Coordinates of C-alpha atoms in Angstrom, one line a residue:
M1 CA -58.6 -178.1 307.2
R2 CA -55.3 -177.4 309.4
V3 CA -54.2 -179.8 312.1
L4 CA -51.6 -179.4 315.0
L5 CA -51.3 -183.0 316.0
T6 CA -48.9 -183.5 319.2
G7 CA -47.0 -186.7 319.1
S8 CA -46.8 -186.7 315.2
A9 CA -44.1 -189.0 315.4
G10 CA -44.8 -191.2 318.4
F11 CA -46.4 -195.2 316.9
I12 CA -49.9 -193.7 316.9
G13 CA -49.4 -190.4 316.1
S14 CA -47.4 -190.9 312.5
H15 CA -50.1 -192.4 311.4
I16 CA -52.9 -190.9 312.1
A17 CA -49.9 -187.6 309.9
D18 CA -50.3 -190.0 307.2
A19 CA -54.0 -190.5 307.5
L20 CA -55.0 -187.4 307.6
E21 CA -52.1 -185.8 304.8
A22 CA -53.7 -188.6 302.4
S23 CA -57.4 -187.5 303.7
G24 CA -56.3 -183.7 302.0
H25 CA -55.9 -182.1 305.4
D26 CA -52.2 -179.8 306.4
V27 CA -50.0 -181.3 309.2
V28 CA -48.8 -179.2 312.0
P29 CA -46.2 -181.6 313.2
F30 CA -45.1 -181.2 316.9
D31 CA -43.4 -183.6 319.0
T32 CA -40.4 -184.4 321.1
A33 CA -38.4 -186.7 318.9
P34 CA -36.2 -184.5 317.0
S35 CA -35.9 -185.8 313.1
G36 CA -34.9 -189.3 312.9
A37 CA -35.8 -190.6 316.3
S38 CA -37.4 -193.6 316.1
G39 CA -37.8 -196.7 319.1
H40 CA -37.7 -195.4 322.6
T41 CA -40.6 -193.3 324.4
A42 CA -40.0 -190.1 325.1
P43 CA -41.7 -188.1 327.7
S44 CA -44.4 -186.3 326.1
G45 CA -45.0 -189.6 323.7
A46 CA -43.0 -189.5 321.2
S47 CA -41.6 -192.6 319.7
G48 CA -41.2 -194.0 316.2
H49 CA -41.7 -192.2 313.0
T50 CA -40.7 -188.9 312.9
A51 CA -43.4 -187.1 310.8
P52 CA -41.4 -184.5 308.6
G53 CA -40.8 -181.3 309.5
S54 CA -40.6 -182.4 312.9
V55 CA -38.8 -180.6 315.3
R56 CA -38.1 -181.0 318.7
L57 CA -41.1 -179.4 320.7
D58 CA -43.1 -180.1 323.8
V59 CA -46.7 -179.4 324.9
R60 CA -45.7 -178.2 328.2
D61 CA -43.6 -174.8 326.7
A62 CA -46.4 -172.4 326.2
E63 CA -44.8 -170.4 323.7
A64 CA -43.9 -173.2 320.9
V65 CA -47.4 -174.6 321.5
A66 CA -49.3 -170.5 320.8
R67 CA -46.7 -170.5 317.8
A68 CA -48.0 -173.9 316.8
L69 CA -51.7 -172.6 316.8
R70 CA -51.1 -169.8 314.5
G71 CA -53.7 -170.4 312.2
V72 CA -54.6 -174.1 313.0
D73 CA -58.9 -175.4 312.7
A74 CA -58.2 -177.9 315.2
V75 CA -56.3 -179.5 317.3
C76 CA -55.5 -183.8 317.5
H77 CA -53.7 -184.5 320.9
Q78 CA -51.7 -187.7 320.6
A79 CA -48.6 -186.4 323.0
A80 CA -48.8 -188.4 326.2
M81 CA -46.0 -190.7 328.3
V82 CA -47.8 -194.3 327.7
G83 CA -47.9 -198.0 329.7
L84 CA -48.8 -199.1 333.0
G85 CA -45.5 -197.2 334.6
V86 CA -42.9 -199.0 336.5
D87 CA -43.0 -197.7 340.0
V88 CA -44.4 -195.1 342.3
Y89 CA -41.7 -193.3 340.8
D90 CA -43.3 -192.8 337.8
L91 CA -45.6 -190.5 339.4
P92 CA -43.9 -186.8 338.7
A93 CA -43.3 -187.5 334.9
Y94 CA -46.7 -188.8 334.3
A95 CA -48.0 -186.0 335.6
S96 CA -46.0 -183.9 334.2
A97 CA -45.9 -184.6 330.9
N98 CA -49.8 -185.6 330.5
V99 CA -51.7 -183.4 333.1
L100 CA -49.8 -180.5 333.0
G101 CA -48.8 -180.7 329.1
T102 CA -52.8 -181.4 328.8
S103 CA -53.5 -177.9 330.7
V104 CA -50.9 -176.0 328.9
L105 CA -52.4 -176.8 325.0
L106 CA -55.9 -176.2 326.4
A107 CA -55.1 -173.2 327.6
E108 CA -53.4 -171.7 324.2
M109 CA -55.7 -173.7 322.0
A110 CA -58.1 -170.8 324.0
R111 CA -55.8 -168.3 323.3
A112 CA -55.9 -168.8 319.6
D113 CA -59.8 -169.2 320.0
V114 CA -59.4 -173.1 318.3
R115 CA -62.4 -175.2 319.4
K116 CA -62.2 -178.3 318.1
L117 CA -60.0 -181.5 319.8
V118 CA -59.6 -184.3 319.2
L119 CA -58.4 -186.3 322.3
A120 CA -56.1 -189.6 322.4
S121 CA -57.5 -191.2 325.3
S122 CA -58.1 -194.8 326.8
M123 CA -59.8 -197.9 327.3
V124 CA -57.7 -197.4 331.0
V125 CA -59.8 -194.6 332.2
Y126 CA -62.7 -197.9 332.9
G127 CA -60.5 -200.2 335.3
E128 CA -61.8 -203.5 334.8
G129 CA -63.9 -203.8 332.3
T130 CA -68.0 -205.0 332.9
Y131 CA -69.6 -208.1 334.8
E132 CA -72.0 -210.4 335.6
C133 CA -72.3 -211.9 339.2
A134 CA -74.7 -215.1 339.0
V135 CA -76.5 -213.5 341.6
H136 CA -76.1 -209.9 341.9
G137 CA -76.1 -209.3 338.2
T138 CA -73.9 -206.2 336.8
V139 CA -71.2 -205.5 339.1
R140 CA -68.6 -203.3 339.1
P141 CA -65.1 -205.4 341.0
R142 CA -63.0 -204.2 343.2
P143 CA -59.4 -204.2 342.4
R144 CA -57.9 -207.8 342.8
A145 CA -55.9 -208.9 346.1
E146 CA -52.6 -209.9 345.6
S147 CA -53.0 -212.6 347.6
A148 CA -55.7 -213.8 345.3
L149 CA -53.2 -213.0 342.5
A150 CA -50.6 -215.1 344.3
S151 CA -52.6 -218.0 345.0
G152 CA -53.4 -218.2 341.4
V153 CA -56.8 -216.9 341.2
F154 CA -56.9 -214.2 339.1
E155 CA -60.8 -214.1 337.9
P156 CA -62.6 -211.3 339.9
A157 CA -64.9 -212.0 342.8
C158 CA -68.4 -210.0 343.3
P159 CA -68.0 -207.0 345.8
R160 CA -70.7 -208.4 347.9
C161 CA -70.9 -212.3 347.8
A162 CA -67.6 -213.2 346.2
R163 CA -68.1 -215.4 343.4
L164 CA -66.0 -215.2 340.6
L165 CA -67.3 -213.1 337.6
R166 CA -68.6 -213.7 334.4
P167 CA -66.6 -211.2 331.9
G168 CA -68.9 -208.7 329.7
T169 CA -68.3 -205.7 327.3
I170 CA -68.2 -202.3 328.1
D171 CA -69.6 -198.9 326.4
E172 CA -68.7 -195.8 327.0
S173 CA -71.6 -194.9 329.9
A174 CA -69.4 -197.1 332.4
P175 CA -68.6 -194.9 335.5
A176 CA -64.6 -194.3 335.1
D177 CA -62.3 -196.5 337.3
P178 CA -58.9 -195.8 336.9
R179 CA -56.0 -198.3 338.1
N180 CA -53.1 -197.5 337.9
V181 CA -51.0 -194.1 337.1
Y182 CA -51.2 -193.9 333.1
A183 CA -55.1 -194.7 334.0
D184 CA -55.3 -191.6 336.4
T185 CA -54.0 -188.9 333.5
K186 CA -55.7 -189.6 330.8
L187 CA -59.0 -189.5 333.0
A188 CA -57.5 -186.2 334.1
Q189 CA -57.0 -185.0 330.5
E190 CA -60.6 -185.8 329.5
N191 CA -62.0 -184.2 332.4
L192 CA -59.0 -180.8 331.9
A193 CA -60.2 -181.3 328.0
A194 CA -64.6 -181.0 329.4
S195 CA -63.9 -177.7 331.4
W196 CA -62.0 -176.3 328.5
A197 CA -64.8 -177.2 326.2
R198 CA -67.7 -175.9 328.7
M199 CA -65.4 -172.5 329.5
T200 CA -64.8 -172.1 325.8
G201 CA -67.8 -172.7 323.7
G202 CA -65.1 -175.7 322.3
S203 CA -66.0 -179.5 321.5
V204 CA -64.0 -182.5 322.2
I205 CA -64.2 -186.1 320.7
A206 CA -61.9 -188.4 323.3
L207 CA -61.1 -191.5 321.6
R208 CA -60.3 -194.4 324.4
Y209 CA -58.4 -196.5 321.9
H210 CA -57.9 -200.1 323.2
N211 CA -54.9 -202.3 322.7
V212 CA -53.6 -200.9 319.7
Y213 CA -51.0 -202.4 317.5
G214 CA -49.3 -202.5 314.0
P215 CA -46.4 -201.1 312.9
R216 CA -43.7 -198.2 314.1
M217 CA -44.6 -199.3 317.4
P218 CA -41.8 -199.6 319.7
R219 CA -40.2 -202.4 321.1
D220 CA -37.6 -203.0 323.9
T221 CA -39.2 -200.5 326.9
P222 CA -40.3 -201.1 329.3
Y223 CA -43.9 -198.9 327.9
A224 CA -44.0 -200.7 325.2
G225 CA -47.2 -202.5 324.6
V226 CA -48.4 -206.2 324.8
A227 CA -47.4 -207.0 321.6
A228 CA -44.6 -205.5 321.5
L229 CA -43.2 -206.6 324.4
F230 CA -44.1 -210.4 322.3
R231 CA -42.2 -209.4 319.3
S232 CA -39.3 -208.3 321.0
A233 CA -38.9 -211.6 322.7
L234 CA -39.8 -213.8 319.7
L235 CA -37.3 -211.0 317.7
R236 CA -34.8 -212.5 320.7
G237 CA -35.5 -216.0 319.7
E238 CA -37.5 -216.5 323.6
A239 CA -40.4 -217.1 323.5
P240 CA -43.4 -214.8 325.0
K241 CA -43.5 -214.8 328.8
V242 CA -47.6 -215.3 329.5
F243 CA -48.5 -213.9 333.1
E244 CA -51.2 -215.1 334.7
D245 CA -52.8 -217.7 333.1
G246 CA -53.2 -215.8 329.5
L247 CA -56.7 -215.8 329.5
Q248 CA -57.4 -212.1 329.8
R249 CA -59.1 -210.5 327.3
R250 CA -58.6 -207.8 325.2
D251 CA -59.3 -205.8 321.9
F252 CA -56.6 -205.6 319.2
V253 CA -57.5 -203.3 317.5
H254 CA -54.6 -201.8 314.1
V255 CA -52.9 -198.6 314.2
R256 CA -53.8 -197.7 310.9
D257 CA -58.0 -198.1 311.6
V258 CA -56.9 -196.0 315.0
A259 CA -55.6 -193.7 312.2
R260 CA -58.7 -193.6 310.4
A261 CA -60.7 -192.7 313.5
N262 CA -59.2 -189.9 314.2
V263 CA -59.6 -188.7 310.7
L264 CA -63.5 -189.8 311.6
A265 CA -63.4 -187.6 314.4
L266 CA -61.9 -184.9 313.5
E267 CA -64.0 -183.9 310.6
H268 CA -67.1 -185.0 311.9
P269 CA -69.2 -181.9 312.6
S270 CA -69.9 -182.2 316.4
Y271 CA -71.6 -179.7 318.2
A272 CA -71.7 -181.2 321.7
P273 CA -69.3 -180.1 324.2
F274 CA -67.5 -183.5 324.9
A275 CA -68.2 -187.1 323.5
A276 CA -66.3 -190.2 324.1
Y277 CA -66.5 -192.9 321.6
N278 CA -64.7 -196.3 321.9
I279 CA -62.0 -197.4 319.5
A280 CA -62.0 -201.3 319.1
S281 CA -62.6 -203.8 316.9
G282 CA -65.3 -205.1 319.0
R283 CA -63.6 -208.4 318.1
P284 CA -62.3 -209.7 321.6
R285 CA -58.8 -212.1 321.8
T286 CA -56.7 -213.6 325.0
I287 CA -53.1 -212.5 325.9
G288 CA -52.9 -215.9 324.8
D289 CA -53.9 -215.3 322.0
L290 CA -52.1 -212.6 321.0
A291 CA -48.8 -214.4 321.7
E292 CA -49.9 -217.6 319.8
A293 CA -50.3 -216.2 316.8
L294 CA -47.4 -214.2 317.3
A295 CA -45.0 -216.9 317.8
A296 CA -46.1 -218.7 314.5
A297 CA -46.4 -215.6 311.9
C298 CA -42.6 -215.1 313.4
D299 CA -42.0 -219.3 313.3
G300 CA -40.7 -218.9 317.0
P301 CA -41.0 -220.8 320.0
R302 CA -44.5 -221.5 321.6
P303 CA -45.6 -218.8 324.2
V304 CA -44.4 -219.9 328.3
V305 CA -47.6 -219.2 330.4
T306 CA -45.7 -217.8 333.5
G307 CA -48.2 -217.0 336.6
D308 CA -46.9 -214.3 337.3
Y309 CA -48.7 -210.8 337.3
R310 CA -48.8 -207.2 337.9
L311 CA -50.8 -205.5 340.1
G312 CA -52.7 -202.5 338.2
D313 CA -53.1 -204.9 335.6
V314 CA -57.0 -204.8 335.4
R315 CA -58.0 -209.0 334.2
H316 CA -60.3 -208.8 331.6
I317 CA -61.9 -205.2 328.9
V318 CA -63.9 -205.5 326.2
A319 CA -65.4 -202.7 324.0
A320 CA -68.8 -201.9 322.8
P321 CA -67.5 -200.2 319.4
H322 CA -71.6 -199.0 318.2
R323 CA -71.4 -195.8 319.4
A324 CA -68.4 -195.0 317.3
A325 CA -70.0 -197.1 314.2
A326 CA -73.2 -194.8 315.3
D327 CA -72.0 -191.8 315.4
L328 CA -68.9 -191.2 313.9
G329 CA -68.9 -194.1 310.8
F330 CA -66.2 -196.0 311.8
T331 CA -65.4 -199.8 312.2
A332 CA -62.4 -201.8 312.7
D333 CA -62.0 -202.8 308.8
I334 CA -58.2 -204.6 309.5
D335 CA -58.9 -208.6 311.2
F336 CA -56.9 -209.7 313.9
E337 CA -54.9 -212.6 312.1
D338 CA -53.6 -210.2 308.8
G339 CA -52.5 -207.7 311.4
M340 CA -50.3 -209.7 313.4
A341 CA -49.3 -211.6 310.8
E342 CA -48.4 -208.2 309.5
F343 CA -47.0 -206.5 312.9
A344 CA -44.5 -210.0 313.1
A345 CA -42.7 -209.6 309.4
V346 CA -41.4 -205.7 310.7
A347 CA -38.6 -205.7 312.4
V348 CA -39.3 -202.1 313.5

């Protein structure tokens, strides 16, 4: 299969390129990063390891996209501006890279009659995860109030009785509830892709990545993931600073597992116009667990729990990965301890 891979020079995209080539597919790389770029997030999601043959290309450039689509059988769309965002002034950049860029790509796919798309989505489309109230059962909490966070009350409260909630796992049937600009744009990508599929007869598999980590992860950028931020601190000889109380639950999944999920999705004979899948390990950990594991692997200082917080962060988001196992044959292979030891040992 000949696959156009956007974001091919990025952290996740470069691993997907490797996995596709190892599976015998022909990769057409497409990224904003020029050859040799590394380490910093570009507006359309380019960072890290540049795939062979990659030149500076932007998914917002319709002519460049049209040229790249010639002779292509499928598209794997990874290009995006990532991270929570620093402030409100990031809004135009996120909307341009993620929403406009995806719109241009989909329009050109329609013109080229390319009808198979694997889309990099994210757990952030859910907002908070699933919670149980002792009185009212399953509920979706409202965004956490700054007054509660400032007073050290981090657990979400029941929207009906204000009791603190017990977290559970979330599956793909949960309604979307994005709570920051990145999440807004990832959900917009899913909606645009679903509309494209209905209008063209195409098919979309959206992979909702949970907390991805591993080699080539960007460092020293405010848009990096928490694992990269902790590792960067340790490489400077500093203690990782853990927000809130460190008990926030996440699902950490290794980038090579994510790359394999993309290959399985591209090879899957999907007939539905749109399907979404959690790509996760199914084995939740806390942010404190992550910081402790990296500090131990780096032989660095113990983490410091600061009590600080960021508005827009969710408290707990843990995936139910069963649909991906049943439909795509995907389960994560790399366990947390081995993956973190490898991640800590890689300087960049």
